[in-house]
Amino acid sequence: MSSSARIVTAIAAGVILCALALYPLASLAQTAAPTAAEIQALIDAQNAQIQELDKEIAQYEKELDAVGTKKQTLQNELSKLNLSLKKSAASIAASKKKISSTQLQIQQLAQGIAVKQDSIETDAAGLAESFRQMNESEGSSLAVQLLASDDIAETWRELDSHQTLQEAVTDQMQKLSQEKQSLSEVKSKTEAKRAELLAQQRALLAEQGTLNATKKAQSELLAQTKSQESTYQKILAEKIAGKASSEAALNDLKAQYLQSVDSSQIPAARKGVFRWPLDKYRITQTFGLSSFALSGAYNGKGHNGIDLGAPTGAPVKAVLSGTVIG
């Protein structure tokens, strides 16, 4: 039988038991002067119903405890999942910031490489122009250039400056090429780092998706468990109410039984009738509003007797001749 069917059956059984608890009283009200034996039979039936209800109440209390433990476990797991999700969200946010920062570094490096490349191209153009001018001047000998010049010293300085410029530009181009190479290497490493960060981010997002799916499943299971707990609480309340009705009916039957007993069969008053049934005894619960009764054990009606504690097998004495049962 499924859990839902068992719960519906339990609810129906509780309603039937409540009706049965009141039925004997209705039957007695319609008949005249029931005998003590008839009332005793009804009392026995009520006691049997109460014992059965006690078993069912104990079973549902046990199931409620199990459901409560399961609910607490699920709530603890959800709390852990929420913490993991918060940690995952923080890690993803940090990863995004690192990726953005790395992307900016790559852009800066790319700009630096472009600047170096522009400088190299500019210097290369200047060096090419210098080589062109030198090639033109090399078409005539040095002596001819000096003799053709109005200012020999100026011509010599120009020739010397061309040579110096070529050497400086060549050195500058080599330096720029080295710097460009260095920037390119840093850019490659930074791009590799960015790729690694993106892979980490994808892994974190996948982990977050798994955590969200697990949280959803756990939340649904927790909702089902809470619903089951609520149903068990309802059934338990109905069982307890049914037991209270049965106990009330039992008390009424006992009152009727006392009224139906032939007073001539009651032992005459004499000394020693009310003696302790045990030679050595210990009162484990007093009459009336005992501490156990105040805890709600008897629905606020108090304990209708006293409880005595004794070792197993201790002889129990009867006031009159007969057999002690129960």
Coordinates of N, CA and C in Angstrom, one line a residue, residues 124-249:
A124 N 62.4 53.3 -39.8 CA 62.8 52.6 -41.0 C 62.6 53.5 -42.3
A125 N 61.6 54.3 -42.3 CA 61.4 55.3 -43.4 C 62.5 56.3 -43.4
G126 N 62.8 56.8 -42.2 CA 63.9 57.8 -42.1 C 65.2 57.2 -42.5
L127 N 65.5 56.0 -42.1 CA 66.7 55.3 -42.4 C 66.8 55.1 -44.0
A128 N 65.7 54.8 -44.6 CA 65.6 54.5 -46.0 C 66.0 55.8 -46.7
E129 N 65.4 57.0 -46.2 CA 65.7 58.3 -46.9 C 67.2 58.6 -46.7
S130 N 67.7 58.3 -45.6 CA 69.2 58.6 -45.4 C 70.0 57.7 -46.3
F131 N 69.6 56.5 -46.5 CA 70.3 55.6 -47.4 C 70.2 56.1 -48.9
R132 N 69.0 56.7 -49.2 CA 68.8 57.2 -50.6 C 69.8 58.4 -50.8
Q133 N 69.8 59.3 -49.8 CA 70.7 60.4 -50.0 C 72.1 60.0 -50.1
M134 N 72.5 59.0 -49.3 CA 73.9 58.6 -49.3 C 74.2 57.9 -50.7
N135 N 73.3 57.2 -51.2 CA 73.5 56.6 -52.5 C 73.7 57.7 -53.6
E136 N 72.9 58.7 -53.5 CA 73.1 59.8 -54.5 C 74.4 60.5 -54.3
S137 N 74.9 60.6 -53.1 CA 76.2 61.3 -52.9 C 77.3 60.4 -53.2
E138 N 77.1 59.1 -53.1 CA 78.1 58.1 -53.5 C 78.3 58.0 -55.0
G139 N 77.4 58.7 -55.8 CA 77.6 58.7 -57.2 C 78.9 59.5 -57.6
S140 N 79.3 60.4 -56.8 CA 80.6 61.1 -57.0 C 81.5 60.9 -55.8
S141 N 82.8 61.0 -56.1 CA 83.8 60.7 -55.1 C 83.8 61.8 -54.0
L142 N 84.4 61.4 -52.9 CA 84.5 62.3 -51.8 C 85.2 63.6 -52.2
A143 N 86.3 63.5 -53.0 CA 87.1 64.6 -53.4 C 86.3 65.6 -54.2
V144 N 85.5 65.0 -55.1 CA 84.7 65.8 -56.0 C 83.7 66.6 -55.2
Q145 N 83.0 65.9 -54.2 CA 82.0 66.6 -53.4 C 82.6 67.7 -52.6
L146 N 83.8 67.5 -52.1 CA 84.5 68.5 -51.3 C 84.9 69.7 -52.2
L147 N 85.4 69.4 -53.4 CA 85.9 70.5 -54.3 C 84.7 71.3 -54.8
A148 N 83.5 70.6 -55.0 CA 82.3 71.2 -55.6 C 81.6 72.0 -54.5
S149 N 81.9 71.8 -53.3 CA 81.2 72.5 -52.2 C 81.8 73.9 -52.0
D150 N 80.9 74.8 -51.7 CA 81.3 76.1 -51.3 C 81.9 76.2 -49.9
D151 N 81.5 75.2 -49.1 CA 81.9 75.2 -47.7 C 82.4 73.7 -47.4
I152 N 83.7 73.5 -47.5 CA 84.2 72.1 -47.4 C 83.8 71.6 -46.0
A153 N 84.0 72.4 -45.0 CA 83.8 72.0 -43.6 C 82.3 71.6 -43.4
E154 N 81.4 72.3 -44.0 CA 80.0 72.0 -43.9 C 79.6 70.7 -44.6
T155 N 80.2 70.5 -45.8 CA 80.0 69.3 -46.5 C 80.5 68.1 -45.8
W156 N 81.7 68.3 -45.1 CA 82.2 67.2 -44.3 C 81.3 66.8 -43.2
R157 N 80.8 67.9 -42.5 CA 79.9 67.7 -41.4 C 78.6 66.9 -41.8
E158 N 78.1 67.3 -43.0 CA 76.9 66.6 -43.4 C 77.1 65.2 -43.7
L159 N 78.2 64.9 -44.4 CA 78.6 63.5 -44.6 C 78.7 62.7 -43.3
D160 N 79.4 63.3 -42.4 CA 79.6 62.7 -41.1 C 78.3 62.5 -40.3
S161 N 77.4 63.5 -40.4 CA 76.1 63.4 -39.7 C 75.2 62.3 -40.3
H162 N 75.3 62.1 -41.6 CA 74.5 61.1 -42.2 C 74.9 59.7 -41.7
Q163 N 76.2 59.5 -41.6 CA 76.7 58.3 -41.0 C 76.3 58.0 -39.6
T164 N 76.4 59.1 -38.8 CA 76.0 59.0 -37.4 C 74.5 58.7 -37.2
L165 N 73.7 59.4 -38.1 CA 72.3 59.2 -38.0 C 71.9 57.8 -38.4
Q166 N 72.6 57.3 -39.4 CA 72.3 55.9 -39.8 C 72.6 54.9 -38.7
E167 N 73.7 55.1 -38.0 CA 74.0 54.2 -36.9 C 73.0 54.4 -35.7
A168 N 72.6 55.6 -35.4 CA 71.7 55.9 -34.3 C 70.3 55.2 -34.6
V169 N 69.9 55.5 -35.9 CA 68.6 54.9 -36.3 C 68.6 53.4 -36.3
T170 N 69.7 52.8 -36.7 CA 69.8 51.3 -36.7 C 69.8 50.8 -35.3
D171 N 70.5 51.5 -34.4 CA 70.5 51.1 -33.0 C 69.0 51.2 -32.4
Q172 N 68.4 52.3 -32.7 CA 67.0 52.6 -32.2 C 66.0 51.5 -32.7
M173 N 66.2 51.1 -34.0 CA 65.3 50.1 -34.6 C 65.5 48.8 -33.9
Q174 N 66.8 48.5 -33.6 CA 67.1 47.2 -32.9 C 66.5 47.2 -31.5
K175 N 66.6 48.3 -30.8 CA 66.0 48.5 -29.5 C 64.5 48.3 -29.5
L176 N 63.9 49.0 -30.5 CA 62.4 48.9 -30.6 C 62.0 47.5 -30.9
S177 N 62.7 46.8 -31.8 CA 62.4 45.5 -32.1 C 62.4 44.6 -30.9
Q178 N 63.5 44.8 -30.1 CA 63.6 44.0 -28.8 C 62.4 44.3 -27.9
E179 N 62.1 45.5 -27.8 CA 60.9 45.9 -26.9 C 59.6 45.3 -27.4
K180 N 59.5 45.4 -28.7 CA 58.3 44.8 -29.3 C 58.2 43.3 -29.1
Q181 N 59.3 42.6 -29.2 CA 59.4 41.2 -29.0 C 59.0 40.9 -27.5
S182 N 59.5 41.7 -26.6 CA 59.2 41.5 -25.2 C 57.8 41.7 -24.9
L183 N 57.2 42.7 -25.5 CA 55.8 43.0 -25.3 C 54.9 41.9 -25.9
S184 N 55.3 41.3 -27.0 CA 54.6 40.3 -27.7 C 54.6 39.0 -26.8
E185 N 55.8 38.7 -26.2 CA 55.8 37.6 -25.3 C 54.9 37.7 -24.1
V186 N 55.0 39.0 -23.5 CA 54.1 39.2 -22.3 C 52.6 39.1 -22.7
K187 N 52.3 39.6 -23.9 CA 50.9 39.5 -24.4 C 50.5 38.1 -24.6
S188 N 51.4 37.2 -25.1 CA 51.1 35.8 -25.3 C 50.8 35.1 -24.0
K189 N 51.6 35.4 -23.0 CA 51.4 34.9 -21.7 C 50.1 35.3 -21.0
T190 N 49.8 36.6 -21.2 CA 48.6 37.2 -20.7 C 47.4 36.6 -21.3
E191 N 47.5 36.4 -22.6 CA 46.3 35.7 -23.3 C 46.1 34.3 -22.9
A192 N 47.3 33.6 -22.6 CA 47.2 32.2 -22.0 C 46.5 32.3 -20.7
K193 N 46.9 33.3 -19.9 CA 46.3 33.4 -18.5 C 44.8 33.7 -18.6
R194 N 44.4 34.5 -19.6 CA 43.0 34.8 -19.8 C 42.2 33.5 -20.2
A195 N 42.8 32.8 -21.1 CA 42.2 31.5 -21.5 C 42.0 30.6 -20.3
E196 N 43.0 30.5 -19.4 CA 42.9 29.7 -18.2 C 41.8 30.2 -17.3
L197 N 41.7 31.5 -17.1 CA 40.7 32.1 -16.3 C 39.3 31.8 -16.9
L198 N 39.2 31.9 -18.2 CA 37.9 31.6 -18.8 C 37.5 30.1 -18.6
A199 N 38.5 29.2 -18.7 CA 38.2 27.8 -18.4 C 37.7 27.6 -16.9
Q200 N 38.4 28.3 -16.0 CA 38.0 28.2 -14.6 C 36.6 28.7 -14.4
Q201 N 36.3 29.8 -15.1 CA 34.9 30.4 -15.0 C 33.9 29.4 -15.5
R202 N 34.2 28.8 -16.6 CA 33.2 27.8 -17.2 C 33.0 26.6 -16.2
A203 N 34.1 26.2 -15.5 CA 34.0 25.1 -14.5 C 33.1 25.6 -13.3
L204 N 33.4 26.9 -12.9 CA 32.6 27.4 -11.8 C 31.1 27.5 -12.1
L205 N 30.8 27.9 -13.4 CA 29.4 28.1 -13.8 C 28.8 26.7 -13.9
A206 N 29.5 25.7 -14.3 CA 29.0 24.3 -14.3 C 28.7 23.8 -12.9
E207 N 29.6 24.1 -12.0 CA 29.4 23.7 -10.6 C 28.2 24.4 -10.0
Q208 N 28.1 25.7 -10.3 CA 26.9 26.4 -9.8 C 25.6 25.8 -10.4
G209 N 25.6 25.4 -11.6 CA 24.4 24.8 -12.2 C 24.1 23.5 -11.5
T210 N 25.1 22.7 -11.2 CA 24.9 21.5 -10.5 C 24.3 21.7 -9.1
L211 N 24.9 22.7 -8.4 CA 24.4 23.1 -7.1 C 23.0 23.6 -7.1
N212 N 22.6 24.4 -8.1 CA 21.2 24.8 -8.2 C 20.3 23.7 -8.5
A213 N 20.7 22.7 -9.3 CA 19.8 21.6 -9.6 C 19.6 20.7 -8.3
T214 N 20.7 20.6 -7.6 CA 20.6 19.8 -6.3 C 19.8 20.5 -5.3
K215 N 19.9 21.8 -5.2 CA 19.1 22.6 -4.3 C 17.6 22.5 -4.6
K216 N 17.3 22.6 -5.9 CA 15.9 22.4 -6.4 C 15.3 21.1 -6.0
A217 N 16.1 20.0 -6.2 CA 15.6 18.7 -5.8 C 15.4 18.6 -4.3
Q218 N 16.4 19.1 -3.6 CA 16.3 19.0 -2.1 C 15.2 19.8 -1.6
S219 N 14.9 21.0 -2.2 CA 13.8 21.8 -1.8 C 12.5 21.1 -2.0
E220 N 12.3 20.5 -3.2 CA 11.1 19.7 -3.5 C 10.9 18.6 -2.5
L221 N 12.0 17.9 -2.2 CA 11.9 16.8 -1.2 C 11.6 17.3 0.2
L222 N 12.1 18.5 0.5 CA 11.8 19.1 1.8 C 10.3 19.4 1.9
A223 N 9.8 20.0 0.8 CA 8.4 20.4 0.8 C 7.5 19.1 0.9
Q224 N 7.9 18.0 0.3 CA 7.1 16.8 0.4 C 7.2 16.3 1.8
T225 N 8.4 16.4 2.4 CA 8.6 15.9 3.8 C 7.7 16.7 4.8
K226 N 7.7 18.0 4.6 CA 6.9 18.9 5.4 C 5.4 18.5 5.3
S227 N 5.0 18.3 4.1 CA 3.6 17.9 3.8 C 3.3 16.6 4.5
Q228 N 4.2 15.6 4.4 CA 4.0 14.3 5.1 C 4.0 14.5 6.6
E229 N 4.8 15.4 7.1 CA 4.8 15.6 8.5 C 3.5 16.2 9.0
S230 N 3.0 17.2 8.2 CA 1.7 17.8 8.5 C 0.6 16.8 8.5
T231 N 0.6 15.9 7.5 CA -0.4 14.8 7.4 C -0.4 13.9 8.6
Y232 N 0.8 13.5 9.0 CA 1.0 12.6 10.2 C 0.5 13.3 11.5
Q233 N 0.8 14.6 11.6 CA 0.4 15.4 12.7 C -1.1 15.4 12.8
K234 N -1.8 15.5 11.7 CA -3.3 15.5 11.6 C -3.8 14.2 12.0
I235 N -3.2 13.1 11.5 CA -3.7 11.8 11.8 C -3.5 11.5 13.3
L236 N -2.3 11.9 13.8 CA -2.0 11.7 15.2 C -3.0 12.4 16.1
A237 N -3.3 13.7 15.7 CA -4.3 14.4 16.5 C -5.7 13.7 16.5
E238 N -6.0 13.2 15.4 CA -7.3 12.4 15.3 C -7.3 11.2 16.1
K239 N -6.1 10.5 16.1 CA -6.0 9.3 17.0 C -6.1 9.6 18.4
I240 N -5.4 10.7 18.8 CA -5.5 11.1 20.2 C -6.9 11.5 20.6
A241 N -7.6 12.2 19.7 CA -9.0 12.6 19.9 C -9.9 11.4 20.1
G242 N -9.6 10.4 19.2 CA -10.4 9.1 19.3 C -10.1 8.4 20.6
K243 N -8.9 8.4 21.0 CA -8.6 7.8 22.3 C -9.3 8.5 23.5
A244 N -9.3 9.9 23.4 CA -10.0 10.6 24.4 C -11.5 10.3 24.5
S245 N -12.1 10.2 23.3 CA -13.5 9.8 23.2 C -13.7 8.4 23.8
S246 N -12.8 7.5 23.4 CA -12.9 6.1 24.0 C -12.8 6.1 25.5
E247 N -11.9 6.9 26.0 CA -11.7 6.9 27.4 C -12.9 7.6 28.1
A248 N -13.5 8.6 27.5 CA -14.7 9.2 28.1 C -15.8 8.2 28.1
A249 N -15.9 7.4 27.0 CA -17.0 6.4 26.9 C -16.7 5.3 28.0

